[in-house]
Coordinates of C-alpha atoms and ligand atoms in Angstrom, one line a residue:
M263 CA -35.6 -18.3 -54.4
T264 CA -34.0 -17.3 -57.7
T265 CA -30.9 -19.2 -58.7
N266 CA -28.2 -18.4 -61.1
L267 CA -28.0 -21.2 -63.6
Q268 CA -25.6 -21.2 -66.6
A269 CA -24.8 -24.0 -69.1
Y270 CA -21.7 -24.5 -71.2
R271 CA -21.6 -26.7 -74.2
G272 CA -18.3 -28.3 -75.4
S273 CA -16.2 -31.4 -75.3
L274 CA -16.1 -32.3 -71.6
L275 CA -13.4 -34.2 -69.7
H276 CA -13.0 -34.8 -66.0
F277 CA -11.5 -37.6 -63.8
L278 CA -13.1 -40.0 -61.4
A279 CA -9.9 -42.0 -60.6
D280 CA -6.2 -42.2 -61.3
P281 CA -5.6 -43.6 -64.8
A282 CA -2.4 -45.3 -63.6
F283 CA -4.5 -47.7 -61.4
N284 CA -8.0 -47.7 -62.9
E285 CA -9.4 -48.6 -66.3
Q286 CA -12.4 -46.4 -65.8
S287 CA -10.6 -43.2 -64.8
H288 CA -12.4 -40.5 -66.7
D289 CA -15.6 -39.2 -68.1
W290 CA -15.4 -37.9 -71.7
H291 CA -18.3 -36.4 -73.7
E292 CA -17.4 -35.2 -77.1
D293 CA -20.5 -33.2 -77.2
G294 CA -21.0 -32.4 -73.5
L295 CA -22.8 -30.0 -71.3
L296 CA -21.7 -28.5 -68.0
I297 CA -24.5 -27.0 -65.9
V298 CA -23.5 -24.6 -63.2
E299 CA -25.9 -23.3 -60.5
D300 CA -24.9 -20.7 -57.9
G301 CA -21.2 -21.3 -58.5
K302 CA -21.4 -25.1 -58.2
V303 CA -21.6 -27.9 -60.7
K304 CA -25.1 -29.1 -61.0
A305 CA -24.5 -31.7 -63.7
A306 CA -22.0 -32.7 -66.3
G307 CA -22.6 -35.1 -69.1
D308 CA -23.9 -35.6 -72.7
Y309 CA -25.4 -32.5 -74.3
A310 CA -28.2 -34.6 -75.8
T311 CA -29.2 -36.0 -72.4
L312 CA -28.7 -32.9 -70.2
H313 CA -30.0 -30.3 -72.6
A314 CA -33.6 -31.5 -72.0
T315 CA -33.2 -30.9 -68.2
L316 CA -32.5 -27.2 -68.6
P317 CA -35.3 -24.8 -67.6
P318 CA -37.0 -23.0 -70.4
G319 CA -35.0 -20.0 -71.6
A320 CA -31.7 -21.1 -70.0
V321 CA -28.7 -19.7 -71.7
V322 CA -26.3 -22.2 -73.2
H323 CA -22.8 -20.7 -73.8
D324 CA -21.4 -22.5 -76.9
Y325 CA -17.9 -23.7 -76.6
S326 CA -18.3 -26.4 -79.3
G327 CA -14.9 -27.4 -80.7
K328 CA -13.2 -26.6 -77.4
L329 CA -12.6 -28.7 -74.3
L330 CA -14.3 -28.0 -70.9
M331 CA -12.3 -29.4 -68.0
P332 CA -11.7 -28.6 -64.3
G333 CA -9.3 -25.7 -63.6
F334 CA -5.7 -26.8 -63.1
I335 CA -4.3 -27.0 -59.6
D336 CA -0.6 -26.1 -59.0
T337 CA 0.5 -27.5 -55.7
H338 CA 3.7 -25.5 -55.2
I339 CA 4.5 -22.0 -56.3
H340 CA 6.1 -18.8 -54.9
Y341 CA 4.2 -15.6 -55.7
P342 CA 7.1 -13.4 -54.5
Q343 CA 9.3 -15.0 -57.1
T344 CA 7.2 -13.8 -60.0
D345 CA 9.6 -11.0 -61.1
M346 CA 12.7 -13.1 -60.8
I347 CA 11.5 -16.1 -63.0
A348 CA 14.2 -17.1 -65.4
S349 CA 17.2 -15.8 -63.4
P350 CA 20.4 -17.6 -64.3
S351 CA 22.3 -19.5 -61.6
E352 CA 24.4 -22.6 -61.0
G353 CA 22.0 -24.5 -58.8
L354 CA 19.6 -24.0 -56.0
L355 CA 21.7 -22.6 -53.1
P356 CA 23.4 -19.8 -55.1
W357 CA 20.1 -19.0 -56.8
L358 CA 18.5 -18.5 -53.4
E359 CA 21.2 -16.2 -52.2
T360 CA 21.6 -14.2 -55.4
Y361 CA 18.0 -13.7 -56.6
T362 CA 15.4 -15.2 -54.2
F363 CA 16.2 -13.5 -50.9
P364 CA 16.7 -10.0 -52.4
S365 CA 13.4 -10.3 -54.3
E366 CA 11.5 -11.5 -51.2
R367 CA 12.9 -8.6 -49.2
Q368 CA 10.7 -6.2 -51.3
F369 CA 7.6 -7.8 -49.8
E370 CA 8.0 -5.9 -46.6
D371 CA 6.3 -3.2 -48.7
S372 CA 2.6 -4.0 -49.0
T373 CA 2.1 -1.9 -52.1
H374 CA 4.8 -3.9 -53.9
A375 CA 3.2 -7.1 -52.6
A376 CA -0.2 -6.1 -53.8
S377 CA 1.0 -5.3 -57.3
V378 CA 2.8 -8.6 -57.6
A379 CA -0.1 -10.5 -56.2
D380 CA -2.5 -9.0 -58.8
F381 CA -0.1 -9.9 -61.6
F382 CA 0.6 -13.3 -60.3
L383 CA -3.1 -14.3 -59.9
D384 CA -4.0 -13.0 -63.3
E385 CA -1.1 -14.9 -64.8
L386 CA -2.3 -18.1 -63.1
L387 CA -5.8 -17.5 -64.5
R388 CA -4.4 -16.8 -68.0
C389 CA -2.8 -20.2 -67.8
G390 CA -6.0 -22.0 -66.5
T391 CA -4.8 -22.5 -63.0
T392 CA -7.7 -21.9 -60.5
T393 CA -6.1 -23.2 -57.3
A394 CA -2.5 -23.1 -56.1
M395 CA -0.5 -23.8 -52.9
V396 CA 1.4 -20.6 -52.6
Y397 CA 4.5 -19.5 -50.6
C398 CA 4.4 -15.9 -49.5
T399 CA 7.4 -14.3 -47.7
V400 CA 8.4 -14.1 -44.1
H401 CA 6.4 -10.9 -43.8
P402 CA 2.8 -11.4 -42.5
Q403 CA 1.6 -8.5 -44.7
S404 CA 2.6 -10.5 -47.8
V405 CA 0.0 -13.1 -46.8
N406 CA -2.7 -10.5 -46.0
T407 CA -2.1 -8.9 -49.4
F408 CA -2.2 -12.2 -51.2
F409 CA -5.4 -13.5 -49.7
A410 CA -7.1 -10.1 -50.2
A411 CA -6.2 -10.3 -53.9
S412 CA -7.4 -13.9 -54.2
E413 CA -10.6 -13.2 -52.3
Q414 CA -11.3 -10.3 -54.7
R415 CA -11.2 -12.8 -57.6
G416 CA -13.2 -15.5 -55.7
L417 CA -10.5 -18.1 -55.9
R418 CA -9.8 -21.2 -53.8
M419 CA -6.2 -20.6 -52.8
V420 CA -3.9 -22.1 -50.1
A421 CA -1.1 -19.8 -48.9
G422 CA 1.2 -19.2 -45.9
K423 CA 3.8 -17.0 -44.4
V424 CA 7.4 -18.4 -44.8
M425 CA 8.9 -19.3 -41.4
M426 CA 12.7 -18.9 -41.5
D427 CA 14.9 -18.2 -38.5
R428 CA 18.4 -19.1 -39.5
N429 CA 20.8 -19.4 -42.5
C430 CA 19.2 -16.5 -44.3
P431 CA 19.9 -12.7 -44.5
D432 CA 19.0 -10.7 -41.4
F433 CA 16.4 -8.8 -43.4
L434 CA 14.3 -12.0 -43.9
R435 CA 14.8 -13.7 -40.5
D436 CA 12.0 -14.2 -38.1
T437 CA 12.4 -16.0 -34.8
A438 CA 10.8 -19.3 -33.7
E439 CA 8.4 -17.4 -31.4
T440 CA 7.4 -14.6 -33.7
S441 CA 6.9 -16.9 -36.6
A442 CA 4.6 -19.2 -34.6
R443 CA 2.7 -16.2 -33.2
D444 CA 2.3 -14.6 -36.7
T445 CA 1.3 -17.9 -38.2
E446 CA -1.3 -18.6 -35.6
A447 CA -2.8 -15.1 -36.1
L448 CA -2.9 -15.6 -39.9
I449 CA -4.6 -19.0 -39.5
Q450 CA -7.2 -17.4 -37.4
R451 CA -7.7 -14.6 -39.9
W452 CA -7.6 -16.5 -43.1
H453 CA -8.1 -20.3 -42.8
K454 CA -11.5 -21.2 -44.2
R455 CA -12.5 -17.6 -44.6
G456 CA -14.5 -17.8 -47.9
R457 CA -12.4 -19.9 -50.2
S458 CA -9.0 -19.2 -48.5
L459 CA -7.1 -21.9 -46.8
Y460 CA -3.9 -21.6 -44.7
A461 CA -0.6 -23.5 -45.1
I462 CA 1.9 -23.6 -42.2
T463 CA 5.1 -22.9 -44.3
P464 CA 8.6 -23.5 -42.8
R465 CA 10.7 -22.7 -45.9
F466 CA 12.9 -25.9 -45.6
A467 CA 14.8 -27.6 -42.8
P468 CA 18.1 -25.7 -43.3
T469 CA 16.4 -22.3 -42.6
S470 CA 14.6 -23.3 -39.5
T471 CA 16.0 -24.0 -36.0
E472 CA 14.8 -27.1 -34.2
R473 CA 12.7 -24.8 -32.0
Q474 CA 11.0 -23.3 -35.1
L475 CA 10.2 -26.7 -36.5
Q476 CA 8.9 -27.9 -33.2
L477 CA 6.5 -24.9 -33.0
A478 CA 5.4 -25.4 -36.6
G479 CA 4.6 -29.1 -35.7
E480 CA 2.7 -27.9 -32.6
L481 CA 0.6 -25.6 -34.8
A482 CA 0.0 -28.4 -37.3
A483 CA -1.4 -30.5 -34.4
A484 CA -3.4 -27.7 -32.9
Y485 CA -5.0 -26.8 -36.3
P486 CA -5.2 -30.3 -38.0
D487 CA -7.3 -29.1 -40.9
T488 CA -4.7 -26.5 -42.0
Y489 CA -2.1 -27.3 -44.7
I490 CA 1.6 -27.7 -44.3
Q491 CA 4.0 -26.9 -47.1
T492 CA 7.8 -27.1 -47.4
H493 CA 10.7 -28.3 -49.6
V494 CA 12.4 -31.7 -49.2
S495 CA 15.2 -33.5 -51.0
E496 CA 15.4 -31.2 -54.0
N497 CA 19.1 -31.0 -54.6
E498 CA 22.1 -33.0 -53.6
A499 CA 24.1 -30.1 -52.1
E500 CA 21.0 -29.2 -50.0
C501 CA 20.6 -32.8 -48.9
A502 CA 24.3 -32.9 -47.7
W503 CA 23.7 -29.7 -45.8
V504 CA 20.6 -31.2 -44.1
R505 CA 22.7 -34.2 -43.0
E506 CA 25.2 -31.8 -41.4
L507 CA 22.6 -29.7 -39.7
F508 CA 20.5 -32.7 -38.5
P509 CA 23.0 -35.5 -37.9
N510 CA 20.6 -37.5 -35.8
S511 CA 17.8 -37.7 -38.4
R512 CA 17.3 -40.9 -40.4
S513 CA 16.8 -38.8 -43.6
Y514 CA 15.8 -35.3 -44.7
I515 CA 12.1 -36.0 -44.6
D516 CA 12.6 -37.6 -41.2
V517 CA 13.4 -34.2 -39.8
Y518 CA 9.9 -33.1 -40.6
D519 CA 8.5 -36.4 -39.5
S520 CA 10.1 -36.1 -36.1
Y521 CA 8.3 -32.7 -35.6
G522 CA 4.8 -34.1 -36.5
M523 CA 4.7 -32.5 -39.9
M524 CA 3.9 -35.7 -41.9
R525 CA 0.1 -35.9 -42.1
P526 CA -2.8 -35.4 -44.5
R527 CA -2.7 -32.0 -46.1
A528 CA 1.2 -31.8 -45.9
M529 CA 2.6 -31.0 -49.3
Y530 CA 6.3 -31.7 -49.9
G531 CA 7.9 -29.9 -52.8
H532 CA 10.3 -31.9 -55.1
C533 CA 10.9 -35.2 -53.3
I534 CA 13.7 -36.2 -55.7
W535 CA 16.4 -37.7 -53.4
L536 CA 14.1 -39.9 -51.3
N537 CA 14.7 -43.5 -50.2
E538 CA 12.2 -46.3 -50.0
H539 CA 11.6 -45.7 -46.3
D540 CA 10.8 -42.1 -47.0
R541 CA 8.3 -42.9 -49.7
R542 CA 6.6 -45.5 -47.5
R543 CA 6.3 -42.9 -44.7
M544 CA 4.8 -40.4 -47.2
A545 CA 2.2 -43.0 -48.3
E546 CA 1.3 -44.1 -44.8
T547 CA 0.9 -40.6 -43.4
Q548 CA -0.9 -39.4 -46.6
S549 CA 1.7 -36.7 -47.0
A550 CA 1.8 -35.6 -50.7
A551 CA 4.5 -34.9 -53.2
A552 CA 4.5 -31.8 -55.4
I553 CA 6.5 -32.7 -58.6
C554 CA 8.2 -29.6 -60.1
P555 CA 9.8 -30.7 -63.4
T556 CA 10.5 -27.3 -65.0
S557 CA 12.2 -26.2 -61.8
N558 CA 14.2 -29.4 -61.3
L559 CA 15.5 -29.3 -64.9
F560 CA 16.2 -25.5 -64.7
L561 CA 18.2 -25.7 -61.5
G562 CA 19.7 -29.1 -62.4
S563 CA 18.2 -30.5 -59.2
G564 CA 17.4 -34.0 -60.4
L565 CA 14.7 -36.2 -62.0
F566 CA 11.6 -37.3 -60.1
D567 CA 11.1 -41.0 -60.0
F568 CA 7.4 -41.6 -60.9
E569 CA 7.7 -45.4 -60.8
R570 CA 9.1 -45.7 -57.3
A571 CA 6.6 -43.1 -56.0
D572 CA 3.7 -45.1 -57.6
D573 CA 5.0 -48.4 -56.2
A574 CA 4.9 -46.9 -52.7
G575 CA 1.5 -45.3 -53.3
V576 CA 2.5 -41.7 -52.7
L577 CA -0.1 -39.0 -53.4
L578 CA 1.2 -37.1 -56.5
S579 CA 0.5 -33.8 -58.2
L580 CA 2.3 -31.5 -60.6
A581 CA 3.6 -28.0 -59.7
T582 CA 5.4 -25.1 -61.4
D583 CA 7.6 -23.9 -58.5
V584 CA 7.8 -20.5 -60.1
G585 CA 10.3 -18.7 -59.9
G586 CA 12.6 -21.9 -59.8
G587 CA 10.1 -23.1 -62.3
T588 CA 10.2 -21.6 -65.8
S589 CA 6.5 -21.4 -66.7
F590 CA 3.2 -20.6 -65.0
S591 CA 1.5 -23.0 -67.4
M592 CA 0.5 -26.5 -66.2
L593 CA 0.5 -27.6 -69.8
Q594 CA 4.2 -26.7 -70.1
T595 CA 4.7 -28.4 -66.7
M596 CA 3.2 -31.6 -68.2
N597 CA 5.5 -31.2 -71.2
E598 CA 8.6 -31.3 -68.9
A599 CA 7.1 -34.0 -66.6
Y600 CA 6.7 -36.2 -69.6
K601 CA 10.4 -35.9 -70.5
V602 CA 11.6 -36.4 -66.9
A603 CA 9.6 -39.6 -66.8
R604 CA 11.2 -40.7 -70.1
L605 CA 14.7 -40.0 -68.8
K606 CA 13.9 -42.2 -65.7
G607 CA 12.7 -45.0 -68.0
S608 CA 9.0 -44.6 -67.2
Y609 CA 6.1 -43.4 -69.3
L610 CA 3.5 -40.8 -68.4
P611 CA 0.4 -40.9 -70.5
A612 CA -1.3 -37.6 -71.2
L613 CA -4.5 -38.8 -69.4
R614 CA -2.4 -39.3 -66.3
M615 CA -0.8 -35.9 -66.5
F616 CA -4.2 -34.2 -66.8
Y617 CA -5.4 -36.3 -63.8
L618 CA -2.4 -35.2 -61.8
A619 CA -3.1 -31.5 -62.6
T620 CA -6.7 -31.8 -61.6
L621 CA -8.3 -34.5 -59.4
G622 CA -4.9 -35.9 -58.4
A623 CA -3.9 -32.6 -56.9
A624 CA -7.4 -32.2 -55.2
R625 CA -6.9 -35.7 -53.7
S626 CA -3.4 -34.8 -52.5
M627 CA -5.0 -31.8 -50.8
Q628 CA -7.9 -33.8 -49.4
L629 CA -10.2 -31.6 -51.5
E630 CA -12.0 -34.2 -53.6
G631 CA -15.7 -33.2 -53.6
T632 CA -14.7 -29.5 -53.4
I633 CA -12.6 -29.0 -56.5
G634 CA -10.7 -31.1 -59.1
N635 CA -13.6 -32.7 -61.1
F636 CA -17.2 -32.1 -62.2
A637 CA -19.0 -34.2 -59.6
A638 CA -22.3 -32.6 -58.7
G639 CA -21.9 -30.1 -55.9
T640 CA -18.2 -29.3 -56.5
E641 CA -17.2 -25.7 -56.9
A642 CA -17.4 -24.6 -60.6
D643 CA -13.8 -23.8 -61.3
F644 CA -13.3 -24.8 -64.9
I645 CA -11.4 -23.9 -68.1
V646 CA -12.0 -23.8 -71.8
I647 CA -9.1 -25.2 -73.8
D648 CA -8.8 -24.4 -77.4
P649 CA -7.1 -27.2 -79.5
Q650 CA -6.8 -24.7 -82.4
A651 CA -5.0 -22.0 -80.3
T652 CA -2.0 -21.8 -82.6
P653 CA -1.4 -22.8 -86.2
L654 CA 0.7 -25.8 -85.1
L655 CA -1.8 -26.9 -82.5
Q656 CA -4.6 -26.7 -85.0
R657 CA -2.6 -28.7 -87.5
R658 CA -1.6 -31.4 -85.0
T659 CA -4.9 -31.7 -83.1
S660 CA -6.9 -31.9 -86.3
R661 CA -5.0 -35.1 -87.0
S662 CA -5.3 -36.7 -83.6
N663 CA -7.0 -40.1 -83.6
S664 CA -7.8 -40.5 -80.0
L665 CA -8.4 -38.5 -76.8
E666 CA -5.0 -39.5 -75.6
E667 CA -3.4 -38.1 -78.8
L668 CA -5.4 -34.9 -78.4
L669 CA -4.4 -34.4 -74.8
F670 CA -0.8 -35.3 -75.5
A671 CA -0.6 -32.6 -78.2
L672 CA -2.1 -30.1 -75.8
A673 CA 0.4 -31.0 -73.1
L674 CA 3.4 -30.9 -75.3
L675 CA 2.6 -27.9 -77.5
G676 CA 0.2 -25.9 -75.4
D677 CA 0.6 -23.1 -73.0
D678 CA -1.3 -20.0 -71.9
R679 CA -2.4 -19.4 -75.5
A680 CA -4.5 -22.6 -75.3
I681 CA -6.6 -21.3 -72.5
A682 CA -9.6 -19.6 -74.1
A683 CA -11.4 -18.9 -70.8
T684 CA -11.2 -19.5 -67.1
Y685 CA -14.1 -19.6 -64.6
A686 CA -13.9 -19.6 -60.8
A687 CA -17.0 -20.5 -58.8
G688 CA -19.0 -20.1 -62.0
R689 CA -17.7 -16.6 -62.8
Q690 CA -15.5 -15.8 -65.8
V691 CA -12.2 -14.6 -64.5
H692 CA -10.2 -14.8 -67.7
A693 CA -11.1 -14.6 -71.4
R694 CA -8.4 -14.8 -74.0
E695 CA -8.4 -11.8 -76.3
M696 CA -9.3 -12.8 -79.8
N697 CA -7.4 -11.3 -82.6
Ligands
GUN713 N1 14.3 -24.4 -51.2 C1 14.2 -23.5 -50.2 N2 13.6 -22.4 -50.7 C2 13.4 -22.6 -52.0 C3 12.8 -21.9 -53.0 O1 12.4 -20.7 -52.9 N3 12.7 -22.5 -54.3 C4 13.1 -23.7 -54.5 N4 13.0 -24.3 -55.7 N5 13.7 -24.5 -53.5 C5 13.8 -23.9 -52.3
ZN714 ZN1 9.7 -24.0 -54.1

C-alpha cells in the first residue's frame, strides 16, 4: 500500500498536560520535526533524532525559524454573525435585538448562508483555527450549508441548529416540536459523518420554553455522544431575566441541569456570573466553560474568574464568540484573556493560554487523542506561526529570552498575520501571501 508521508521541520510545541497543574506540561523542540502520514501525526520530536527515521527520498518542508503547533480550537463562535462583527450597542440584550436577529434572519436563504460559511471558514483558517464549536441559526439549511463547506475543506467542526421558541422575533421562532424533529434529523445526517460533529444548540434559557429545554435534554440523553452548546451567566441583566423566567431554579445553570444538559461534551459559553455550587456542578458533570474575553469586554458583560474556576476544577477553553467577540484570532483572544485575568487579580502565563487554545479545548470536548496535540495517531491539524510576521513582532521576539517570553509576545502582539500556514488533516488549507 502506498502512503502519503510528509515531514515538517521547525520549532515544535505541543501540550501533554495543563501547565497550571503540572510541571511537565509540554513538549518543546527548538529544532523539531513533525511527520505526517495519511493525514495523521506519525511522530513529533527532535529533528536530529527523527530525521534518520524518514524513508529515503522523503520530502522535508522547511519551516525553520517558525513554530509548528496544533491548530487552535475555538469553542464558541457564531458563523451567522460574521457580517455584524463590531456593531455598536449598549450591552447584550439590545445588541441581540438590533443586530443579531436581523442578521440571522438572512440565513433562511441558503445562497447567503453558503457565501458566509465560505468566508467564515477561510477566516478561521487564516487565523490558525482548525476546529470550532459553531452556532448556526434556527434554519436547518444553515446547518447543512455550514457542514457542506467544512466538509469540503476537510475540517473537524462541531455545529448545530439554534433552538429558539420564545422571546425572539416571529421570523426566527421555531417550536419545541419542530426544533426537536429538525435537530434529530440533523444529528442523523451530520453527527460523525467524516469529521463533522453535531451540537444540540438551545440558544439560551430565555429563548426556550420549558418544553423545548425538556426535548433538548431528551435528545442529549438519546444521543449521548453528541455535543450540547448554549450560553449561561453572561450578563447581569440576562441573569435577572432568567431568575424571573425560571423562579424555581436554584441558579441559571441549574435550569440546564434540571433538563439533563450538564454532561460531558456540554459547552457553556461565558460562565461569568456563576456561584460556587454552579462551578462544582460543572466540574462533577464534566461540563465545560468557553471563556470569551473579547466578547465580554466588548459587550461589558463581566470578567471571567479563572482562579475560582481552577479551584473548582472546571474544564476550561478559550473562545472568540464572534460576532459578540471582536476578533477571529485566538492570539487576540489570549491577549484579552490575559488582561481579564489581571483585572481579577490572577495571572495567566502564555504557556497556559496556548494550552487552553489547543489541548485544553480538546479535553473540554472529550477529543484528546483525536485533536489538540501531536500525540501519534492524532489528526494532523497544525499551524505554522511566524515570530517575525510584523516589524514589531520581529523586534520583540528576537529579544525573547525564554519560550514563555516568545509565546507571550505572540499572544499579545500577534493576530492573523502571524499565521504563515494552516494544515487540516495533513493538507494545506491556508498559506499567508508573502509580499
Ligand atoms: N446570548 C444569547 N444569544 C447570544 C449571542 O448570539 N451572543 C452572545 N454573546 N450571547 C448570547
Ligand atoms: Zn455566543
